[in-house]
PDB file of C-alpha atoms in Angstrom:
ATOM      1  CA  MET A  11     -89.171  -6.443  15.313  1.00 45.00           C
ATOM      2  CA  GLN A  12     -87.808  -3.254  16.895  1.00 43.00           C
ATOM      3  CA  ASP A  13     -91.355  -2.124  17.767  1.00 43.00           C
ATOM      4  CA  MET A  14     -91.990  -5.471  19.476  1.00 42.00           C
ATOM      5  CA  GLN A  15     -88.726  -5.182  21.429  1.00 44.00           C
ATOM      6  CA  ASP A  16     -89.574  -1.607  22.449  1.00 39.00           C
ATOM      7  CA  ALA A  17     -93.018  -2.736  23.639  1.00 40.00           C
ATOM      8  CA  GLN A  18     -91.457  -5.564  25.622  1.00 46.00           C
ATOM      9  CA  GLY A  19     -88.969  -3.147  27.161  1.00 46.00           C
ATOM     10  CA  THR A  20     -91.765  -0.783  28.172  1.00 42.00           C
ATOM     11  CA  GLN A  21     -93.694  -3.660  29.759  1.00 51.00           C
ATOM     12  CA  ASP A  22     -90.595  -4.795  31.688  1.00 55.00           C
ATOM     13  CA  ALA A  23     -89.979  -1.246  32.900  1.00 54.00           C
ATOM     14  CA  GLN A  24     -93.506  -1.107  34.321  1.00 76.00           C
ATOM     15  CA  GLU A  25     -93.076  -4.314  36.330  1.00 85.00           C
ATOM     16  CA  PRO A  26     -92.367  -3.954  40.052  1.00 90.00           C
ATOM     17  CA  HIS A  27     -89.045  -5.373  41.164  1.00 86.00           C
ATOM     18  CA  ARG A  28     -90.740  -8.288  42.939  1.00 85.00           C
ATOM     19  CA  ARG A  29     -94.080  -9.798  42.014  1.00 91.00           C
ATOM     20  CA  ILE A  30     -95.786 -13.177  42.082  1.00 95.00           C
ATOM     21  CA  ARG A  31     -96.931 -14.072  38.564  1.00 95.00           C
ATOM     22  CA  ALA A  32     -99.003 -17.203  38.131  1.00 97.00           C
ATOM     23  CA  ALA A  33    -101.843 -18.948  36.369  1.00 98.00           C
ATOM     24  CA  TYR A  34    -104.678 -19.222  38.882  1.00 98.00           C
ATOM     25  CA  THR A  35    -108.414 -19.527  39.390  1.00 97.00           C
ATOM     26  CA  GLY A  36    -110.654 -18.383  42.223  1.00 96.00           C
ATOM     27  CA  THR A  37    -109.610 -21.389  44.327  1.00 97.00           C
ATOM     28  CA  THR A  38    -106.349 -22.773  42.910  1.00 98.00           C
ATOM     29  CA  ILE A  39    -102.928 -21.643  41.739  1.00 98.00           C
ATOM     30  CA  THR A  40    -100.587 -23.517  39.372  1.00 98.00           C
ATOM     31  CA  VAL A  41     -96.949 -24.091  40.277  1.00 98.00           C
ATOM     32  CA  TYR A  42     -94.242 -26.015  38.452  1.00 98.00           C
ATOM     33  CA  GLN A  43     -91.668 -28.615  39.377  1.00 98.00           C
ATOM     34  CA  ALA A  44     -89.406 -30.892  37.328  1.00 98.00           C
ATOM     35  CA  TYR A  45     -88.533 -34.464  38.252  1.00 97.00           C
ATOM     36  CA  ALA A  46     -86.974 -37.588  36.872  1.00 97.00           C
ATOM     37  CA  PRO A  47     -89.585 -39.637  34.977  1.00 97.00           C
ATOM     38  CA  ARG A  48     -89.605 -42.288  37.711  1.00 96.00           C
ATOM     39  CA  LEU A  49     -91.254 -39.711  40.001  1.00 96.00           C
ATOM     40  CA  GLY A  50     -92.933 -37.337  37.558  1.00 97.00           C
ATOM     41  CA  LEU A  51     -94.807 -39.856  35.430  1.00 97.00           C
ATOM     42  CA  PRO A  52     -96.509 -41.689  38.359  1.00 97.00           C
ATOM     43  CA  ALA A  53     -97.415 -38.330  39.906  1.00 97.00           C
ATOM     44  CA  ALA A  54     -99.098 -37.150  36.698  1.00 97.00           C
ATOM     45  CA  ARG A  55    -100.791 -40.512  36.157  1.00 97.00           C
ATOM     46  CA  ASP A  56    -102.264 -40.728  39.661  1.00 96.00           C
ATOM     47  CA  GLY A  57    -102.768 -37.010  40.362  1.00 96.00           C
ATOM     48  CA  ARG A  58    -100.741 -37.230  43.569  1.00 95.00           C
ATOM     49  CA  PHE A  59     -97.129 -37.637  44.576  1.00 96.00           C
ATOM     50  CA  PRO A  60     -96.013 -41.263  44.895  1.00 94.00           C
ATOM     51  CA  PRO A  61     -94.694 -42.780  48.156  1.00 91.00           C
ATOM     52  CA  ALA A  62     -91.143 -42.346  46.814  1.00 92.00           C
ATOM     53  CA  TRP A  63     -91.616 -38.554  46.947  1.00 94.00           C
ATOM     54  CA  LYS A  64     -89.782 -37.550  50.133  1.00 91.00           C
ATOM     55  CA  ARG A  65     -92.054 -35.543  52.390  1.00 90.00           C
ATOM     56  CA  ASP A  66     -89.266 -34.875  54.885  1.00 89.00           C
ATOM     57  CA  ARG A  67     -87.162 -32.874  52.410  1.00 90.00           C
ATOM     58  CA  MET A  68     -87.487 -29.276  51.288  1.00 91.00           C
ATOM     59  CA  THR A  69     -89.168 -28.930  47.896  1.00 96.00           C
ATOM     60  CA  TRP A  70     -89.223 -25.774  45.762  1.00 96.00           C
ATOM     61  CA  ILE A  71     -92.277 -24.740  43.764  1.00 98.00           C
ATOM     62  CA  LYS A  72     -92.278 -22.127  41.016  1.00 97.00           C
ATOM     63  CA  PRO A  73     -95.350 -20.217  39.789  1.00 97.00           C
ATOM     64  CA  SER A  74     -93.400 -18.937  36.748  1.00 97.00           C
ATOM     65  CA  PHE A  75     -93.370 -21.346  33.795  1.00 98.00           C
ATOM     66  CA  LEU A  76     -90.363 -19.670  32.160  1.00 98.00           C
ATOM     67  CA  TRP A  77     -88.361 -19.707  35.375  1.00 97.00           C
ATOM     68  CA  MET A  78     -89.053 -23.441  35.537  1.00 98.00           C
ATOM     69  CA  MET A  79     -87.825 -23.759  31.953  1.00 98.00           C
ATOM     70  CA  TYR A  80     -84.638 -21.923  32.924  1.00 97.00           C
ATOM     71  CA  ARG A  81     -84.122 -24.223  35.909  1.00 96.00           C
ATOM     72  CA  CYS A  82     -84.701 -27.477  34.004  1.00 98.00           C
ATOM     73  CA  GLY A  83     -83.256 -26.402  30.649  1.00 97.00           C
ATOM     74  CA  TRP A  84     -86.519 -26.998  28.807  1.00 98.00           C
ATOM     75  CA  ALA A  85     -86.746 -30.477  30.401  1.00 97.00           C
ATOM     76  CA  THR A  86     -83.272 -31.535  29.261  1.00 97.00           C
ATOM     77  CA  LYS A  87     -81.319 -31.546  32.547  1.00 97.00           C
ATOM     78  CA  ALA A  88     -80.671 -34.815  34.337  1.00 97.00           C
ATOM     79  CA  ASP A  89     -83.475 -35.823  36.722  1.00 96.00           C
ATOM     80  CA  GLN A  90     -85.566 -32.876  35.478  1.00 97.00           C
ATOM     81  CA  GLU A  91     -86.849 -34.394  32.250  1.00 98.00           C
ATOM     82  CA  CYS A  92     -90.495 -34.466  33.407  1.00 98.00           C
ATOM     83  CA  VAL A  93     -92.102 -31.063  33.991  1.00 98.00           C
ATOM     84  CA  LEU A  94     -95.221 -31.027  36.127  1.00 98.00           C
ATOM     85  CA  ALA A  95     -97.896 -28.364  36.454  1.00 98.00           C
ATOM     86  CA  ILE A  96     -99.297 -28.811  39.951  1.00 98.00           C
ATOM     87  CA  GLU A  97    -102.599 -27.118  40.695  1.00 98.00           C
ATOM     88  CA  ILE A  98    -102.826 -26.457  44.420  1.00 98.00           C
ATOM     89  CA  ASP A  99    -105.309 -24.901  46.778  1.00 97.00           C
ATOM     90  CA  ARG A 100    -104.827 -21.139  47.079  1.00 97.00           C
ATOM     91  CA  THR A 101    -105.554 -21.236  50.797  1.00 96.00           C
ATOM     92  CA  GLY A 102    -102.584 -23.553  51.295  1.00 97.00           C
ATOM     93  CA  PHE A 103    -100.322 -21.453  49.065  1.00 97.00           C
ATOM     94  CA  ASP A 104    -101.265 -18.312  50.954  1.00 96.00           C
ATOM     95  CA  TRP A 105    -100.687 -20.090  54.286  1.00 95.00           C
ATOM     96  CA  ALA A 106     -97.184 -21.014  53.154  1.00 95.00           C
ATOM     97  CA  LEU A 107     -96.452 -17.408  52.185  1.00 94.00           C
ATOM     98  CA  ALA A 108     -97.804 -16.099  55.487  1.00 91.00           C
ATOM     99  CA  ASN A 109     -95.550 -18.539  57.372  1.00 90.00           C
ATOM    100  CA  ALA A 110     -92.458 -18.068  55.207  1.00 86.00           C
ATOM    101  CA  CYS A 111     -89.095 -16.502  55.859  1.00 78.00           C
ATOM    102  CA  LEU A 112     -86.777 -14.974  53.277  1.00 78.00           C
ATOM    103  CA  SER A 113     -84.148 -17.471  52.162  1.00 64.00           C
ATOM    104  CA  HIS A 114     -81.460 -14.809  52.589  1.00 64.00           C
ATOM    105  CA  TYR A 115     -80.660 -12.201  55.223  1.00 50.00           C
ATOM    106  CA  ASP A 116     -82.073  -8.736  54.510  1.00 60.00           C
ATOM    107  CA  ARG A 117     -81.024  -5.933  56.841  1.00 57.00           C
ATOM    108  CA  ASP A 118     -84.206  -4.025  55.994  1.00 61.00           C
ATOM    109  CA  VAL A 119     -86.339  -6.944  57.219  1.00 62.00           C
ATOM    110  CA  HIS A 120     -84.354  -8.652  59.986  1.00 51.00           C
ATOM    111  CA  ALA A 121     -82.935  -7.129  63.153  1.00 54.00           C
ATOM    112  CA  ASP A 122     -79.660  -8.997  62.614  1.00 61.00           C
ATOM    113  CA  GLN A 123     -78.360 -12.217  61.093  1.00 66.00           C
ATOM    114  CA  ALA A 124     -78.985 -14.162  64.299  1.00 67.00           C
ATOM    115  CA  ALA A 125     -82.671 -13.149  64.210  1.00 60.00           C
ATOM    116  CA  TRP A 126     -82.897 -14.202  60.568  1.00 64.00           C
ATOM    117  CA  ARG A 127     -81.360 -17.600  61.337  1.00 68.00           C
ATOM    118  CA  ARG A 128     -83.847 -18.193  64.150  1.00 69.00           C
ATOM    119  CA  GLU A 129     -86.755 -17.273  61.881  1.00 64.00           C
ATOM    120  CA  LEU A 130     -85.374 -19.433  59.088  1.00 62.00           C
ATOM    121  CA  LYS A 131     -85.076 -22.438  61.383  1.00 71.00           C
ATOM    122  CA  ALA A 132     -88.616 -22.031  62.700  1.00 66.00           C
ATOM    123  CA  SER A 133     -90.351 -21.336  59.371  1.00 81.00           C
ATOM    124  CA  PRO A 134     -91.939 -24.148  57.310  1.00 89.00           C
ATOM    125  CA  ALA A 135     -91.501 -22.167  54.091  1.00 90.00           C
ATOM    126  CA  ARG A 136     -88.864 -19.987  52.425  1.00 90.00           C
ATOM    127  CA  VAL A 137     -89.306 -17.196  49.914  1.00 92.00           C
ATOM    128  CA  GLN A 138     -86.656 -16.597  47.267  1.00 91.00           C
ATOM    129  CA  TRP A 139     -86.840 -13.932  44.584  1.00 93.00           C
ATOM    130  CA  ASP A 140     -85.040 -14.809  41.344  1.00 93.00           C
ATOM    131  CA  PRO A 141     -84.762 -12.909  38.049  1.00 95.00           C
ATOM    132  CA  GLU A 142     -87.698 -13.673  35.776  1.00 97.00           C
ATOM    133  CA  ARG A 143     -86.783 -15.072  32.351  1.00 97.00           C
ATOM    134  CA  ASP A 144     -87.775 -14.319  28.781  1.00 97.00           C
ATOM    135  CA  LEU A 145     -88.391 -16.892  26.042  1.00 97.00           C
ATOM    136  CA  ARG A 146     -84.665 -17.196  25.432  1.00 97.00           C
ATOM    137  CA  LEU A 147     -84.235 -17.718  29.186  1.00 97.00           C
ATOM    138  CA  GLN A 148     -82.310 -14.472  29.558  1.00 97.00           C
ATOM    139  CA  ALA A 149     -82.669 -12.666  32.895  1.00 97.00           C
ATOM    140  CA  LEU A 150     -85.214  -9.836  33.071  1.00 97.00           C
ATOM    141  CA  PRO A 151     -84.856  -6.856  35.423  1.00 95.00           C
ATOM    142  CA  HIS A 152     -87.739  -7.954  37.653  1.00 94.00           C
ATOM    143  CA  ARG A 153     -87.970 -10.979  39.924  1.00 92.00           C
ATOM    144  CA  SER A 154     -90.376 -13.862  40.392  1.00 94.00           C
ATOM    145  CA  LEU A 155     -91.081 -16.136  43.312  1.00 95.00           C
ATOM    146  CA  GLN A 156     -89.613 -19.472  44.259  1.00 95.00           C
ATOM    147  CA  LEU A 157     -91.235 -20.948  47.354  1.00 96.00           C
ATOM    148  CA  GLY A 158     -89.443 -23.595  49.384  1.00 95.00           C
ATOM    149  CA  LEU A 159     -91.612 -25.933  51.460  1.00 97.00           C
ATOM    150  CA  ALA A 160     -90.287 -28.016  54.349  1.00 93.00           C
ATOM    151  CA  GLY A 161     -91.711 -29.972  57.256  1.00 92.00           C
ATOM    152  CA  GLU A 162     -95.402 -29.297  57.749  1.00 94.00           C
ATOM    153  CA  ALA A 163     -95.624 -27.229  54.549  1.00 95.00           C
ATOM    154  CA  ALA A 164     -94.117 -29.988  52.381  1.00 96.00           C
ATOM    155  CA  ARG A 165     -96.415 -32.628  53.831  1.00 95.00           C
ATOM    156  CA  ARG A 166     -99.514 -30.483  53.430  1.00 96.00           C
ATOM    157  CA  TYR A 167     -98.482 -29.574  49.879  1.00 97.00           C
ATOM    158  CA  ALA A 168     -98.244 -33.222  48.874  1.00 95.00           C
ATOM    159  CA  ASP A 169    -101.185 -34.629  50.814  1.00 94.00           C
ATOM    160  CA  GLU A 170    -103.695 -31.785  51.285  1.00 96.00           C
ATOM    161  CA  TRP A 171    -103.184 -28.871  48.908  1.00 97.00           C
ATOM    162  CA  THR A 172    -102.614 -30.687  45.620  1.00 97.00           C
ATOM    163  CA  VAL A 173    -105.716 -30.653  43.416  1.00 97.00           C
ATOM    164  CA  SER A 174    -104.251 -31.987  40.154  1.00 98.00           C
ATOM    165  CA  ILE A 175    -100.919 -32.830  38.547  1.00 98.00           C
ATOM    166  CA  THR A 176    -100.365 -32.560  34.791  1.00 98.00           C
ATOM    167  CA  ASP A 177     -97.329 -33.568  32.751  1.00 98.00           C
ATOM    168  CA  VAL A 178     -96.545 -30.476  30.663  1.00 98.00           C
ATOM    169  CA  THR A 179     -93.272 -31.802  29.243  1.00 98.00           C
ATOM    170  CA  PRO A 180     -94.718 -31.964  25.689  1.00 98.00           C
ATOM    171  CA  LEU A 181     -95.737 -28.296  25.963  1.00 98.00           C
ATOM    172  CA  ALA A 182     -92.264 -27.340  27.178  1.00 98.00           C
ATOM    173  CA  ARG A 183     -90.636 -29.147  24.266  1.00 98.00           C
ATOM    174  CA  GLU A 184     -93.007 -27.652  21.702  1.00 98.00           C
ATOM    175  CA  ILE A 185     -92.404 -24.111  22.942  1.00 98.00           C
ATOM    176  CA  HIS A 186     -88.662 -24.750  23.020  1.00 98.00           C
ATOM    177  CA  GLY A 187     -88.789 -25.949  19.429  1.00 98.00           C
ATOM    178  CA  LEU A 188     -90.550 -22.767  18.371  1.00 98.00           C
ATOM    179  CA  VAL A 189     -88.018 -20.611  20.212  1.00 98.00           C
ATOM    180  CA  THR A 190     -85.139 -22.505  18.617  1.00 97.00           C
ATOM    181  CA  ALA A 191     -86.717 -21.954  15.196  1.00 98.00           C
ATOM    182  CA  GLY A 192     -87.099 -18.235  15.913  1.00 97.00           C
ATOM    183  CA  ASN A 193     -90.929 -18.321  16.039  1.00 98.00           C
ATOM    184  CA  LEU A 194     -91.128 -16.221  19.198  1.00 98.00           C
ATOM    185  CA  ASP A 195     -94.627 -14.857  18.601  1.00 97.00           C
ATOM    186  CA  GLU A 196     -96.083 -18.347  18.240  1.00 98.00           C
ATOM    187  CA  ALA A 197     -94.066 -19.572  21.233  1.00 98.00           C
ATOM    188  CA  ARG A 198     -95.361 -16.687  23.334  1.00 97.00           C
ATOM    189  CA  ARG A 199     -98.971 -17.505  22.422  1.00 98.00           C
ATOM    190  CA  MET A 200     -98.486 -21.027  23.788  1.00 98.00           C
ATOM    191  CA  LEU A 201     -97.226 -19.933  27.198  1.00 98.00           C
ATOM    192  CA  PRO A 202     -99.491 -20.430  30.218  1.00 97.00           C
ATOM    193  CA  GLN A 203    -101.392 -17.212  30.873  1.00 96.00           C
ATOM    194  CA  GLU A 204     -99.804 -15.833  34.029  1.00 97.00           C
ATOM    195  CA  ARG A 205    -100.936 -12.664  35.748  1.00 96.00           C
ATOM    196  CA  PRO A 206    -100.095 -10.806  38.964  1.00 95.00           C
ATOM    197  CA  TYR A 207    -101.152 -12.729  42.047  1.00 96.00           C
ATOM    198  CA  GLU A 208    -101.979 -11.125  45.393  1.00 93.00           C
ATOM    199  CA  PRO A 209    -101.985 -13.518  48.357  1.00 91.00           C
ATOM    200  CA  ALA A 210    -104.682 -13.207  50.992  1.00 84.00           C
ATOM    201  CA  GLY A 211    -103.918 -10.193  53.132  1.00 71.00           C
ATOM    202  CA  GLY A 212    -101.072  -9.259  50.795  1.00 63.00           C
ATOM    203  CA  VAL A 213     -98.660 -11.208  53.018  1.00 60.00           C
ATOM    204  CA  CYS A 214     -95.374 -12.139  51.324  1.00 62.00           C
ATOM    205  CA  PRO A 215     -91.829 -11.648  52.662  1.00 63.00           C
TER     206      PRO A 215
END
């Protein structure tokens, strides 16, 4: 057990502070969201978001499965009981990153707070870096991406970029059961295979 913990610690130490980690193919990338069943189940059944999905509101997508599990409490939080894996077009994802603004002011990036606010107001997407999580949902020293989509980006996400939608709630519950039982190795083997993702042109705030 100590050897496994040491290996995990070495791996964490080698991770850059910020990195996009995702399951992806040559043309698509998988992101996660959690919804109430009244929205999530029709979306998974039809492979597209239903009319009740509000295209005029900001929506946050998460390439990290474990960060999604942290956010939804392994699909136990109210109105987050249905976890969706949404496969979207990489071109659209990269467009959102290229047109995104940081969700918070950074003096190393923005001239001043007024400039950041102007950029934030004009941008259709927002980048937020949150601590990645381990199987017990404890914070790791490196950060993973959350991407907020609004306006044009939200509409294109729902109506143009989405390739498929899969209900992965049963997977989330099975992995959670293994973690609860202490079977971390088996739980880890069931996780989606995420790897470092480089957007086109390397553009990411």
